[in-house]
Amino acid sequence: MHLFYRSDDLKALQKQYFVSKLRLHDEKMKLIAAKMEMVKNQGEFYRNMTNVQAQTRKMTENEQ
């Protein structure tokens, strides 16, 4: 690796670095969105389970 870069080389490296940072940021945002979706789905799942338990309880009470 050279210790001294030409101006064009330096600009190209800076551009690659910037593009890499943008891609990393984009991937982080996708990961956060996926985690948020997962939490939302878990919330819906537990809400549905609670509703099912309540309905089951009602049905059992009505049968007795």
CSV table of C-alpha atoms in Angstrom, one decimal:
chain,number,residue,atom,x,y,z
A,1,MET,CA,0.0,0.0,0.0
A,2,HIS,CA,1.3,3.4,-0.9
A,3,LEU,CA,1.9,6.0,1.8
A,4,PHE,CA,1.1,8.8,-0.6
A,5,TYR,CA,-1.9,8.9,-2.8
A,6,ARG,CA,-2.6,11.0,-5.8
A,7,SER,CA,-5.5,13.4,-5.5
A,8,ASP,CA,-7.7,11.3,-7.8
A,9,ASP,CA,-6.9,8.2,-5.9
A,10,LEU,CA,-7.8,9.9,-2.6
A,11,LYS,CA,-11.1,11.2,-4.1
A,12,ALA,CA,-11.9,7.7,-5.3
A,13,LEU,CA,-11.2,6.2,-1.9
A,14,GLN,CA,-13.2,8.9,-0.1
A,15,LYS,CA,-16.1,8.2,-2.5
A,16,GLN,CA,-15.9,4.4,-1.9
A,17,TYR,CA,-15.8,5.0,1.9
A,18,PHE,CA,-18.8,7.3,1.7
A,19,VAL,CA,-20.8,4.8,-0.4
A,20,SER,CA,-19.9,2.0,2.0
A,21,LYS,CA,-21.1,4.1,5.0
A,22,LEU,CA,-24.4,4.8,3.1
A,23,ARG,CA,-24.8,1.1,2.4
A,24,LEU,CA,-24.1,0.2,6.0
A,25,HIS,CA,-26.6,2.8,7.2
A,26,ASP,CA,-29.2,1.4,4.8
A,27,GLU,CA,-28.6,-2.1,6.0
A,28,LYS,CA,-28.9,-0.9,9.6
A,29,MET,CA,-32.3,0.8,8.8
A,30,LYS,CA,-33.5,-2.4,7.2
A,31,LEU,CA,-32.5,-4.4,10.3
A,32,ILE,CA,-34.3,-1.9,12.6
A,33,ALA,CA,-37.4,-2.1,10.4
A,34,ALA,CA,-37.4,-5.9,10.5
A,35,LYS,CA,-37.0,-5.9,14.3
A,36,MET,CA,-39.9,-3.4,14.6
A,37,GLU,CA,-42.1,-5.7,12.4
A,38,MET,CA,-41.1,-8.7,14.5
A,39,VAL,CA,-42.1,-6.9,17.7
A,40,LYS,CA,-45.4,-5.8,16.1
A,41,ASN,CA,-46.1,-9.4,15.1
A,42,GLN,CA,-45.3,-10.7,18.5
A,43,GLY,CA,-47.7,-8.1,20.0
A,44,GLU,CA,-50.5,-9.2,17.7
A,45,PHE,CA,-49.7,-12.9,18.5
A,46,TYR,CA,-50.0,-12.4,22.2
A,47,ARG,CA,-53.1,-10.2,21.8
A,48,ASN,CA,-54.7,-13.0,19.8
A,49,MET,CA,-53.7,-15.6,22.3
A,50,THR,CA,-55.2,-13.5,25.1
A,51,ASN,CA,-58.5,-13.2,23.1
A,52,VAL,CA,-58.5,-17.0,22.5
A,53,GLN,CA,-58.0,-17.6,26.2
A,54,ALA,CA,-60.8,-15.2,27.1
A,55,GLN,CA,-63.1,-16.9,24.6
A,56,THR,CA,-62.2,-20.3,25.8
A,57,ARG,CA,-62.9,-19.2,29.4
A,58,LYS,CA,-66.3,-17.9,28.4
A,59,MET,CA,-67.2,-21.1,26.6
A,60,THR,CA,-66.1,-23.2,29.6
A,61,GLU,CA,-68.1,-21.0,32.0
A,62,ASN,CA,-71.2,-21.2,29.7
A,63,GLU,CA,-71.0,-25.0,29.6
A,64,GLN,CA,-70.9,-25.3,33.4
